[in-house]
PDB file of C-alpha atoms in Angstrom:
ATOM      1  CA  UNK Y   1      -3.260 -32.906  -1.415  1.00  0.00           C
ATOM      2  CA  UNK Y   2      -6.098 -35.193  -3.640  1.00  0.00           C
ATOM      3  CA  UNK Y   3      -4.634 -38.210  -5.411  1.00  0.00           C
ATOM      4  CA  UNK Y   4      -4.100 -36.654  -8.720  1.00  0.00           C
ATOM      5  CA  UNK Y   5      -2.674 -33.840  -7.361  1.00  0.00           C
ATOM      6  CA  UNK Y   6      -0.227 -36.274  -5.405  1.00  0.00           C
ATOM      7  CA  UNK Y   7      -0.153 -38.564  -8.612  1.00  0.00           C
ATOM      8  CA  UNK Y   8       1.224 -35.755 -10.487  1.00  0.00           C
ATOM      9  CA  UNK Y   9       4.042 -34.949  -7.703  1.00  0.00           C
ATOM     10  CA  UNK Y  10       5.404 -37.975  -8.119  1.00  0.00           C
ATOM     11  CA  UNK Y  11       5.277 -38.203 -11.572  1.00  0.00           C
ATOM     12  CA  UNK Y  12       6.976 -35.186 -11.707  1.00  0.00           C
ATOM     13  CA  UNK Y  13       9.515 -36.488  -9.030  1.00  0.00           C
ATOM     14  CA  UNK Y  14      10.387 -39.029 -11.426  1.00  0.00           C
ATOM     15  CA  UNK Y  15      11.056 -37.467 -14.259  1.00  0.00           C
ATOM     16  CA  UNK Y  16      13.210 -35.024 -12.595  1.00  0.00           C
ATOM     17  CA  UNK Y  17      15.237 -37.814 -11.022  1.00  0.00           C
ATOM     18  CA  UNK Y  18      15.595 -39.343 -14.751  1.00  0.00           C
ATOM     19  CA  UNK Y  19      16.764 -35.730 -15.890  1.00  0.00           C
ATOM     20  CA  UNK Y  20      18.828 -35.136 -13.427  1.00  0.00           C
ATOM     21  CA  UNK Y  21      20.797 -38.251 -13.336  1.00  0.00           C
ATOM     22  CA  UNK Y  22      20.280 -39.080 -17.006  1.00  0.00           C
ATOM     23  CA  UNK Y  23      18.834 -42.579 -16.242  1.00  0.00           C
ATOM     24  CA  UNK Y  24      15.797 -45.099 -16.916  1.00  0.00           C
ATOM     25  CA  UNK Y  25      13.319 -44.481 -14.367  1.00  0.00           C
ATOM     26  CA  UNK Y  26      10.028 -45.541 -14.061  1.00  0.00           C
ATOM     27  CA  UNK Y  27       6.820 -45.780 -11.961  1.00  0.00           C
ATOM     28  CA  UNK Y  28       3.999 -47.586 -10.542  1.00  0.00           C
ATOM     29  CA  UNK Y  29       1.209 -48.770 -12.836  1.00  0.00           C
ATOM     30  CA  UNK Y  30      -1.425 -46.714 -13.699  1.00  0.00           C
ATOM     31  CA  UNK Y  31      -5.048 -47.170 -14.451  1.00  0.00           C
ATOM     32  CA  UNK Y  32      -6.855 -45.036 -17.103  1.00  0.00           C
ATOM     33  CA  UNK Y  33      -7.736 -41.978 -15.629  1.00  0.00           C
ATOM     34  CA  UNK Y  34      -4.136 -41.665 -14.222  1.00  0.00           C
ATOM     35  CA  UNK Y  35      -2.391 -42.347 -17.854  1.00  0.00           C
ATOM     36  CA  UNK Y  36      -4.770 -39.175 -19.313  1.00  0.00           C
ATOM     37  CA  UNK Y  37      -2.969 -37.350 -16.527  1.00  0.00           C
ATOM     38  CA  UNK Y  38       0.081 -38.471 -17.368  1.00  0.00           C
ATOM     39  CA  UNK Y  39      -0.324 -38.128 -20.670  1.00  0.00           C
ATOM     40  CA  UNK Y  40      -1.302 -34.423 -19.863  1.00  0.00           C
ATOM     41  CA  UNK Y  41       2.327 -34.067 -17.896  1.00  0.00           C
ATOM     42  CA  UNK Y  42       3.999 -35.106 -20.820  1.00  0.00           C
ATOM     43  CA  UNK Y  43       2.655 -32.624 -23.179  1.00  0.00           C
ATOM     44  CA  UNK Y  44       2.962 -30.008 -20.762  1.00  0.00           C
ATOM     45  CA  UNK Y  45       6.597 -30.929 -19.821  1.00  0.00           C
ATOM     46  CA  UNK Y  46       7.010 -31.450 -24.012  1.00  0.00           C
ATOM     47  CA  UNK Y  47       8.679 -34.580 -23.314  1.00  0.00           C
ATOM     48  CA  UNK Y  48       8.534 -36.888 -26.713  1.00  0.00           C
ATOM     49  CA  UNK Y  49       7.294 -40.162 -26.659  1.00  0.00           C
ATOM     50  CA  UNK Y  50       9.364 -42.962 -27.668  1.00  0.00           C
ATOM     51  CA  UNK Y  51       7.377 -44.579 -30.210  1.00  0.00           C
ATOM     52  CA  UNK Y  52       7.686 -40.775 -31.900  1.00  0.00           C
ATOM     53  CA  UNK Y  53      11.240 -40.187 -31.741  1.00  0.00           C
ATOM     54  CA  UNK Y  54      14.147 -42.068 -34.118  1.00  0.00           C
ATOM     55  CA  UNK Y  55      17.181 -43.749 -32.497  1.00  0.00           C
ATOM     56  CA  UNK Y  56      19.439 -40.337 -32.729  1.00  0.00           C
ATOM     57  CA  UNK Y  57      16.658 -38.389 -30.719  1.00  0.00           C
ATOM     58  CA  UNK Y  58      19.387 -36.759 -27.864  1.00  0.00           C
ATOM     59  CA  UNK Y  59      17.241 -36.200 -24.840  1.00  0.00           C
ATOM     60  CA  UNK Y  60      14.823 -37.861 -22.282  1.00  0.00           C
ATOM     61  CA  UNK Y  61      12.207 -39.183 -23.990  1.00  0.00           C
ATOM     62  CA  UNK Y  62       8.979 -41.349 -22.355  1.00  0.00           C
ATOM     63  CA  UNK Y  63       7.099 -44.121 -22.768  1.00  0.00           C
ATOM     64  CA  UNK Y  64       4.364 -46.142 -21.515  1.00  0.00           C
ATOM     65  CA  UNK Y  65       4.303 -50.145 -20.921  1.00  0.00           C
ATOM     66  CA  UNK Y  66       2.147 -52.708 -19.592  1.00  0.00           C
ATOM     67  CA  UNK Y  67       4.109 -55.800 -21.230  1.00  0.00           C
ATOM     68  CA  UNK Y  68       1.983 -56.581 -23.777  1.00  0.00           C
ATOM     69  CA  UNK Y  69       0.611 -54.991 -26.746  1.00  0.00           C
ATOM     70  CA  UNK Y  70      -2.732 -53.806 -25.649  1.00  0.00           C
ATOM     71  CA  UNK Y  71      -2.406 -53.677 -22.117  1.00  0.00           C
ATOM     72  CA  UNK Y  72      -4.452 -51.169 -20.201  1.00  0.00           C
ATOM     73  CA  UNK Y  73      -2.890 -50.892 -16.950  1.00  0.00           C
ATOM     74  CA  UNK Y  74       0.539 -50.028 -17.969  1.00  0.00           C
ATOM     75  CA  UNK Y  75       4.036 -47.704 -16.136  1.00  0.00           C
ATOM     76  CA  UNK Y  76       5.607 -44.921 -17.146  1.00  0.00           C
ATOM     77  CA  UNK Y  77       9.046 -44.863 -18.090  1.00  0.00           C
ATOM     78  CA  UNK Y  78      11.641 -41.676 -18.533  1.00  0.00           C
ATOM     79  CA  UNK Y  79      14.142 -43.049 -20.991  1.00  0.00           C
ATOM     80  CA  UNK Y  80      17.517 -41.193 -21.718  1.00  0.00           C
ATOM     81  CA  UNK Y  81      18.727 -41.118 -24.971  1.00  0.00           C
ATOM     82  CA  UNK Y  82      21.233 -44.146 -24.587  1.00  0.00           C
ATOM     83  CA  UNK Y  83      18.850 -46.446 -23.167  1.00  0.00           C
ATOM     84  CA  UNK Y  84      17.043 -48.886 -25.814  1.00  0.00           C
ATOM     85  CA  UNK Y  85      13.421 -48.989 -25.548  1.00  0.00           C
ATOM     86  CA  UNK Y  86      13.834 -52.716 -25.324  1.00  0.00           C
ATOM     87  CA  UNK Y  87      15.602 -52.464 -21.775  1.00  0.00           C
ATOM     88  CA  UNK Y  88      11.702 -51.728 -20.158  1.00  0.00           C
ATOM     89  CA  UNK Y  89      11.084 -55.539 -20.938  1.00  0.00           C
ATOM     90  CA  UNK Y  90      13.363 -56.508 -17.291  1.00  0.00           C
ATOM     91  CA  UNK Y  91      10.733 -53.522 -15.315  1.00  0.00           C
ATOM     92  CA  UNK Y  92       7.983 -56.465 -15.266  1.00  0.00           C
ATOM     93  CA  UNK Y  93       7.558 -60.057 -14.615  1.00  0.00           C
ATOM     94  CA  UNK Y  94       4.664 -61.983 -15.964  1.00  0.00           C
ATOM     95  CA  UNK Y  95       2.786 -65.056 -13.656  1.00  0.00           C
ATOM     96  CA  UNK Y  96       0.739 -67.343 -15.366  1.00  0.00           C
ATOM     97  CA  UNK Y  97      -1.553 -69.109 -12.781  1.00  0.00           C
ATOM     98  CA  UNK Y  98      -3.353 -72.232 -13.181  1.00  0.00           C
ATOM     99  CA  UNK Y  99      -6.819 -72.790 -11.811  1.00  0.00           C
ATOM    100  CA  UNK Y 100      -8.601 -76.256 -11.480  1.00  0.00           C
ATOM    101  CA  UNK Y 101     -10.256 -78.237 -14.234  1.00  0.00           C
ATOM    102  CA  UNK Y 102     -14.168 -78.496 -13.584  1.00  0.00           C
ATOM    103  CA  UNK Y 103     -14.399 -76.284 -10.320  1.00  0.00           C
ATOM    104  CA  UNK Y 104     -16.546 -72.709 -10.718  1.00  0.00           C
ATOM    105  CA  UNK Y 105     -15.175 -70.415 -12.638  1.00  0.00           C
ATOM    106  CA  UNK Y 106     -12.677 -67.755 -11.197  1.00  0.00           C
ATOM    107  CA  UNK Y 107     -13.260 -63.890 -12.353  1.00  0.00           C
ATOM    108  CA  UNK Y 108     -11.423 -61.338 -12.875  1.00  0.00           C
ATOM    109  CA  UNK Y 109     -12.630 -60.165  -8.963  1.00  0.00           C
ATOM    110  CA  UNK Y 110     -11.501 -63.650  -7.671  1.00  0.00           C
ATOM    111  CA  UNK Y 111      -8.221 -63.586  -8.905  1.00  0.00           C
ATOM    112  CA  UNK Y 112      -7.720 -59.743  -7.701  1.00  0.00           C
ATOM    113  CA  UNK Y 113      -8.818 -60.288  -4.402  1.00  0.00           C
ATOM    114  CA  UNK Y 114      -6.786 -63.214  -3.527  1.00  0.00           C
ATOM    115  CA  UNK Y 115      -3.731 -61.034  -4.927  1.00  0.00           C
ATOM    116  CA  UNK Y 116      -5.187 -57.894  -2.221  1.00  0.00           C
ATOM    117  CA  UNK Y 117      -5.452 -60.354   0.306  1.00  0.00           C
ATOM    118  CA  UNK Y 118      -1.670 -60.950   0.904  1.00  0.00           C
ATOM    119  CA  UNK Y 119      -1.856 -57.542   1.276  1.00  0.00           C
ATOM    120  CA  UNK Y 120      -0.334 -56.275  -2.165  1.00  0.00           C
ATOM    121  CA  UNK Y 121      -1.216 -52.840  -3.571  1.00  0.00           C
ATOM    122  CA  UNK Y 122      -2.852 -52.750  -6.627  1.00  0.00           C
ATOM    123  CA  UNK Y 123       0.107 -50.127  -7.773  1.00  0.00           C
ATOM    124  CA  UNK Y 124       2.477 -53.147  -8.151  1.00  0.00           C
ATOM    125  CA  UNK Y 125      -0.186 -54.947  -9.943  1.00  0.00           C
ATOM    126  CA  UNK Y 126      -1.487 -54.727 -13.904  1.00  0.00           C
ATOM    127  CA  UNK Y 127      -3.370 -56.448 -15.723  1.00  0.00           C
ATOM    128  CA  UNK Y 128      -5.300 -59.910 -15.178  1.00  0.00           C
ATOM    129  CA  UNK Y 129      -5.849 -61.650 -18.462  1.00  0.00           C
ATOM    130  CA  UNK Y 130      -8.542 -64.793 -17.279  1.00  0.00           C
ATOM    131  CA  UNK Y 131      -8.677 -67.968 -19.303  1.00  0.00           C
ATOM    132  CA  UNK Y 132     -11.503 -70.362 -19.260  1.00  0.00           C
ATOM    133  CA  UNK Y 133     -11.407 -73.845 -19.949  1.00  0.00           C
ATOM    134  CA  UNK Y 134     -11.470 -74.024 -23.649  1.00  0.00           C
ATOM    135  CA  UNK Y 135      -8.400 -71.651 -23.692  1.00  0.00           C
ATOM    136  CA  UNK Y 136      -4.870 -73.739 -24.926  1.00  0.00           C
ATOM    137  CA  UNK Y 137      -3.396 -73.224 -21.730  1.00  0.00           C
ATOM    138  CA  UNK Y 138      -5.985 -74.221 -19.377  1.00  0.00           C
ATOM    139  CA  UNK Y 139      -8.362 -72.080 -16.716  1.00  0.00           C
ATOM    140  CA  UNK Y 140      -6.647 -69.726 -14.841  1.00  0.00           C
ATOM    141  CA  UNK Y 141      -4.759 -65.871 -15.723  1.00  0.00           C
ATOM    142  CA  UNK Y 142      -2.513 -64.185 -16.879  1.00  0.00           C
ATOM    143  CA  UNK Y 143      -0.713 -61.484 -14.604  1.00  0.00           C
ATOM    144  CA  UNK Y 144       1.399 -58.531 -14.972  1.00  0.00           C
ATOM    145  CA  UNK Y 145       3.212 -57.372 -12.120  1.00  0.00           C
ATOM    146  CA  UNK Y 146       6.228 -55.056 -11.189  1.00  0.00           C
ATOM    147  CA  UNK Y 147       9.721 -57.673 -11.590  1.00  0.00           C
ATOM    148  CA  UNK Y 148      10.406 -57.402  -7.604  1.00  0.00           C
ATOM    149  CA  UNK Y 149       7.258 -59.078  -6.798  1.00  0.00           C
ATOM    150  CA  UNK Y 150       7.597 -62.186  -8.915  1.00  0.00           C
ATOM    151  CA  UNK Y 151       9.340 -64.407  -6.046  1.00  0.00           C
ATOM    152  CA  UNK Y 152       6.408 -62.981  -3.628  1.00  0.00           C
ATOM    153  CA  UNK Y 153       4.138 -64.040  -5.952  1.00  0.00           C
ATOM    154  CA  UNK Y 154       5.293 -67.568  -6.351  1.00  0.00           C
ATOM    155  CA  UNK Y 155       5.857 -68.068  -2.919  1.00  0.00           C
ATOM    156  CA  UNK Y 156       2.175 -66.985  -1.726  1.00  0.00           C
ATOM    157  CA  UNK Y 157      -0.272 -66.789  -4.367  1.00  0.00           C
ATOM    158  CA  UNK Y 158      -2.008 -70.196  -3.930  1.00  0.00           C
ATOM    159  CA  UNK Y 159      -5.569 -69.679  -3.455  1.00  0.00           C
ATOM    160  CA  UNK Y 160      -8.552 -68.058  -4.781  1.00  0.00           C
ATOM    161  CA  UNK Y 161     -11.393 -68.707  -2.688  1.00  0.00           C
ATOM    162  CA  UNK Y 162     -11.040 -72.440  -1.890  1.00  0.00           C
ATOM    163  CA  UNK Y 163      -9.390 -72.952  -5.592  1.00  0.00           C
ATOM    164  CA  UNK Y 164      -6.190 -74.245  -5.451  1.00  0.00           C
ATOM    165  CA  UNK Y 165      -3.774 -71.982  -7.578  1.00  0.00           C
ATOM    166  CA  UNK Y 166      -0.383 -72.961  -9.274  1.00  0.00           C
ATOM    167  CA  UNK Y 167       1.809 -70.231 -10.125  1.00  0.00           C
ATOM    168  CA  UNK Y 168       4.611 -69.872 -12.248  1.00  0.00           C
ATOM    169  CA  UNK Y 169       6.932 -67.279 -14.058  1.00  0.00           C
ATOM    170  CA  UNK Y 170       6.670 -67.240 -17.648  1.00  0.00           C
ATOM    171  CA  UNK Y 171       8.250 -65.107 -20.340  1.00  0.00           C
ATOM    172  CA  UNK Y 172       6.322 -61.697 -21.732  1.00  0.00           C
ATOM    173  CA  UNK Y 173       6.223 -62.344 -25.170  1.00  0.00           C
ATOM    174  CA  UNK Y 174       3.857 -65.315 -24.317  1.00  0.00           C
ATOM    175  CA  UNK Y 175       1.322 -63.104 -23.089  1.00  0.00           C
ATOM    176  CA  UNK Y 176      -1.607 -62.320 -25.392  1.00  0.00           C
ATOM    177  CA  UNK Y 177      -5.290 -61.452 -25.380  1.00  0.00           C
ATOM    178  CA  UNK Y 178      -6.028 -64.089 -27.757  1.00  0.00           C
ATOM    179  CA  UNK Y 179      -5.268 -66.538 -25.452  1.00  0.00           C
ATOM    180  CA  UNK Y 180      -9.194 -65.578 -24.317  1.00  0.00           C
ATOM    181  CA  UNK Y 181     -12.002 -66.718 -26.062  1.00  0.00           C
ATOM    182  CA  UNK Y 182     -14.373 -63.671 -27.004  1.00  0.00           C
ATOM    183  CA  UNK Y 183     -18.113 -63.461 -27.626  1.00  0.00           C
ATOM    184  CA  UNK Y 184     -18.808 -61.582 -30.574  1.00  0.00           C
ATOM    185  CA  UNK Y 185     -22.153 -59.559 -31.518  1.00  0.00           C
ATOM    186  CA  UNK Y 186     -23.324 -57.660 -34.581  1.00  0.00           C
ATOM    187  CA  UNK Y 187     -25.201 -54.565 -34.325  1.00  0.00           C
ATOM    188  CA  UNK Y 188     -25.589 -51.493 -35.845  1.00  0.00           C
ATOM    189  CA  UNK Y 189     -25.366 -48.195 -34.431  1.00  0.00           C
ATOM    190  CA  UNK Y 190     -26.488 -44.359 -35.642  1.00  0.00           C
ATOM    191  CA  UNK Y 191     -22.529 -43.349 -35.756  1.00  0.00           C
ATOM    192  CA  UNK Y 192     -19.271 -44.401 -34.144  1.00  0.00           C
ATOM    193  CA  UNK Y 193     -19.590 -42.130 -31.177  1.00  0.00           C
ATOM    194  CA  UNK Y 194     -18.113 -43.658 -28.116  1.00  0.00           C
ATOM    195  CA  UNK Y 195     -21.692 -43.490 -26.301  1.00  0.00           C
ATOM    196  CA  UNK Y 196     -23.346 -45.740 -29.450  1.00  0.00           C
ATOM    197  CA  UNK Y 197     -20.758 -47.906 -29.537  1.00  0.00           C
ATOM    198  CA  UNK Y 198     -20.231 -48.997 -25.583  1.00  0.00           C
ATOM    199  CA  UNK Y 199     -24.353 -48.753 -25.363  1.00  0.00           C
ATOM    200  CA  UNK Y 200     -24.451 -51.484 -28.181  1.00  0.00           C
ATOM    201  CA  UNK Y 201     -21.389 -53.914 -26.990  1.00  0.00           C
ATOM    202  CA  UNK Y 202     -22.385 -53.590 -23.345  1.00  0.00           C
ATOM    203  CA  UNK Y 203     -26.087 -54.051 -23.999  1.00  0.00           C
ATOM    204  CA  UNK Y 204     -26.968 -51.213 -22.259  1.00  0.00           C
ATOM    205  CA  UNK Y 205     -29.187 -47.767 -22.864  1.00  0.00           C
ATOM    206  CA  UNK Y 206     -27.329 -44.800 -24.891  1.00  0.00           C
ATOM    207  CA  UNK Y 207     -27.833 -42.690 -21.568  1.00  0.00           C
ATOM    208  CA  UNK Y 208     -26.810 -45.555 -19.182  1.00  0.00           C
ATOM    209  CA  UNK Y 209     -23.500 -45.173 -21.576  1.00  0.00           C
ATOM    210  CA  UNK Y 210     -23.383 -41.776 -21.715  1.00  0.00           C
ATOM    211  CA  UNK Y 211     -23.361 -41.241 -17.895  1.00  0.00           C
ATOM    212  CA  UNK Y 212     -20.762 -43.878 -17.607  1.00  0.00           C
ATOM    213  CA  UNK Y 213     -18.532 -41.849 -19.294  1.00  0.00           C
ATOM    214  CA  UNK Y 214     -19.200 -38.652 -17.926  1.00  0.00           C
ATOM    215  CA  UNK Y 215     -18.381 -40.721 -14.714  1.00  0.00           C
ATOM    216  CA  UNK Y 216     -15.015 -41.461 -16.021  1.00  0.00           C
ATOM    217  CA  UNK Y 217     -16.000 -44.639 -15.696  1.00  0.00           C
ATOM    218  CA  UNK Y 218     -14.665 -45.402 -19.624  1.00  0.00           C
ATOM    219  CA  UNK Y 219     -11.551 -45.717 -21.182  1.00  0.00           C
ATOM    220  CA  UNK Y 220     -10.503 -46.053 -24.740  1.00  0.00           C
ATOM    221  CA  UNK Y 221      -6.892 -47.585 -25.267  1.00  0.00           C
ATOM    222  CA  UNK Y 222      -6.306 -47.447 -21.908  1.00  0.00           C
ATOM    223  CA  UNK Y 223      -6.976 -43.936 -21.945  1.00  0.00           C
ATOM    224  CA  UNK Y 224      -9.578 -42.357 -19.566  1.00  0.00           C
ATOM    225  CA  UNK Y 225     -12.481 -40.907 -22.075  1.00  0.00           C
ATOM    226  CA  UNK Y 226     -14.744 -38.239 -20.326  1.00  0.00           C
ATOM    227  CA  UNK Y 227     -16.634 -37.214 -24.057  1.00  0.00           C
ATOM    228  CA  UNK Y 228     -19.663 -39.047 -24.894  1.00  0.00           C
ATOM    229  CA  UNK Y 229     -19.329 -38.045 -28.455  1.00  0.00           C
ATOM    230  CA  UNK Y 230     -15.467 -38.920 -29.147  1.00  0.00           C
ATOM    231  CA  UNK Y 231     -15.330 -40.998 -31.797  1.00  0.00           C
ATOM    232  CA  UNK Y 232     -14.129 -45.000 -31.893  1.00  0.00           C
ATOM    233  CA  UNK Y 233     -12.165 -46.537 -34.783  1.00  0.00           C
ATOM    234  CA  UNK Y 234     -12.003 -50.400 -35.630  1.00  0.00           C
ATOM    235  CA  UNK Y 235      -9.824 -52.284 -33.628  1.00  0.00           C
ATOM    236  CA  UNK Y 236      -9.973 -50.106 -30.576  1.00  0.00           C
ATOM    237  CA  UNK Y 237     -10.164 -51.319 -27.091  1.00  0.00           C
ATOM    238  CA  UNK Y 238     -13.351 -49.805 -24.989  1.00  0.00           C
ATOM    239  CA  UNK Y 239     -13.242 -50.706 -21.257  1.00  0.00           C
ATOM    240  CA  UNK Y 240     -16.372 -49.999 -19.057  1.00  0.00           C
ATOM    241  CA  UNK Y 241     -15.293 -50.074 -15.168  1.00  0.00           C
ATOM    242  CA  UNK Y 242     -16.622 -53.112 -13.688  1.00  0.00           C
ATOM    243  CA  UNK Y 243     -17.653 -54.571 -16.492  1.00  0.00           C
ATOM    244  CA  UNK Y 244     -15.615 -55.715 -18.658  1.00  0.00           C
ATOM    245  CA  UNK Y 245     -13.706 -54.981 -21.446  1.00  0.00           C
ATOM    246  CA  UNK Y 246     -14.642 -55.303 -25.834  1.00  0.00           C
ATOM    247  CA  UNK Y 247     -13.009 -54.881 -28.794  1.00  0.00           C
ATOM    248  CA  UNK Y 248     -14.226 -53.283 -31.705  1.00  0.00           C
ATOM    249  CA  UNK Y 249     -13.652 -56.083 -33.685  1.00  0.00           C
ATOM    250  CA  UNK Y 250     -14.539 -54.698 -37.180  1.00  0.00           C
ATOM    251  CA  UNK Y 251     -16.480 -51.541 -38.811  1.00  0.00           C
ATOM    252  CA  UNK Y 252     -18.791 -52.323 -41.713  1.00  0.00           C
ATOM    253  CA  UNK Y 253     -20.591 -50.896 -44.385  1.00  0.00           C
ATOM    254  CA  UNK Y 254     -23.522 -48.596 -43.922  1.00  0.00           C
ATOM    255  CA  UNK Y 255     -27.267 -50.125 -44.285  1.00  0.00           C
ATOM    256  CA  UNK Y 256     -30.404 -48.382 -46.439  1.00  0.00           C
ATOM    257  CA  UNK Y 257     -31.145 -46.725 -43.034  1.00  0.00           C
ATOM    258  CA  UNK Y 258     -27.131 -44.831 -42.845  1.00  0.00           C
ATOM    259  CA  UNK Y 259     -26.678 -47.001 -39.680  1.00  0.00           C
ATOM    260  CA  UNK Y 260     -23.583 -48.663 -39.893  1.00  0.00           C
ATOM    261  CA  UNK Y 261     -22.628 -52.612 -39.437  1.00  0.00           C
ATOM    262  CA  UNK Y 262     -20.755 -53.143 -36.431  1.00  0.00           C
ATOM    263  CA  UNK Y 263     -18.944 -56.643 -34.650  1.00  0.00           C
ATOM    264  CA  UNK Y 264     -18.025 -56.260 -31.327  1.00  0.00           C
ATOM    265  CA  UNK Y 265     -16.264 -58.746 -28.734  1.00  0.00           C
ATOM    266  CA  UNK Y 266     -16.387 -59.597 -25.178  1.00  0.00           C
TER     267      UNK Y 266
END
């Protein structure tokens, strides 16, 4: 059985376990390409979100959640009709680690590999929000991680490399993206097609872009996008594997040319 095929049985597992015993039940986080299938299972199974439904909906209803607004890596959750949406809040635990003043600077990759090298899964794991050392809070990230592994987490996660790392627990709603500083750019680009816009935020070639995405290698949202020609809206959030993520900060008027004003962050 491949992974998505495997993915998909125990997706499915879930949700009939919710059904069955009419309770919240959720799953391991999920990176892009996994949430389109997902997604996909939902339709198929015509199971409502619960952003879509009103408080009287009566039946099992789903939703996804990565702790913060925004969040890309995120779990699915079957909710019955007597649960409160608000109850998916205790599934995760948030660790906001503190990295030295003045030593190098600790990527994304740093921070992810010390958390892989006490042997964690990166199923248990979601996203890692880095600071630098202009943010309020000092260098170091943010992570989201499944409640059970918060003590873990505190007990072990002390290094990065030879950076010494404080941890601590610290409530979700204090978790935001604009606790990073971004790097903005203004372009313009022929349309808002996703392979114009990554091309020109990334600072890449339109084909470099466009085979990224055909590689699945782009999501949108948090949302695996395979079509180069799917179309972007302001605000969006455009993640490039390996790379990075941007915003599309803000859509502008068109130029003498038709090419329209664009500002991007990084």
């Amino acid at each position: 059985m491949d992974k998505d095929r495997l993915f998909i049985a125990q997706l499915e597992d879930r949700f009939n376990r919710a059904d069955s015993r009419y309770m919240m039940v959720s799953g391991d986080f999920m990176d892009a390409h996994q949430k389109k299938l997902a997604s996909d299972f939902m339709r198929q199974m015509k199971i409502p979100c619960a952003a879509d439904t009103g408080d009287d909906y009566p039946g099992l209803r789903y939703m996804f959640f990565g702790g913060y607004e925004g969040a890309e890596r995120t779990i699915p959750v079957f909710l019955p009709d007597y649960c409160d949406p608000a109850e998916v809040i205790s599934l995760l635990s948030a660790v906001r680690v503190t990295a030295p003043k003045g030593g190098r600077k600790l990527s994304h990759r740093d921070y992810l590999g010390a958390l892989m090298g006490l042997g964690i899964d990166r199923e248990v794991t979601g996203d890692i929000i880095v600071r630098d050392e202009e943010s309020p809070e000092g260098p170091g990230a943010d992570i989201i991680l499944l409640s059970e592994m918060a003590d873990f987490i505190l007990l072990n996660y002390s290094k990065a490399g030879r950076a010494e790392l404080k941890p601590e627990v610290i409530p979700l709603d204090e978790i935001s993206e604009s606790n990073v500083n971004l790097t903005y750019r203004t372009d313009t680009v022929a349309s808002l097609r996703l392979d114009s816009v990554l091309a020109s935020g990334f600072g890449m070639s339109r084909a470099k872009a466009a085979e990224a995405i055909r590689a699945g290698l782009v999501s949108v949202n948090g949302m695996e996008v395979i079509k180069v020609d799917a179309e972007v809206e302001e605000k969006d959030r455009i993640t490039l594997r390996g790379k990075g993520r941007m915003i599309l900060e803000e859509v502008g008027n068109r130029s003498r040319k038709g090419r329209i004003f664009i500002r991007t962050g990084i």
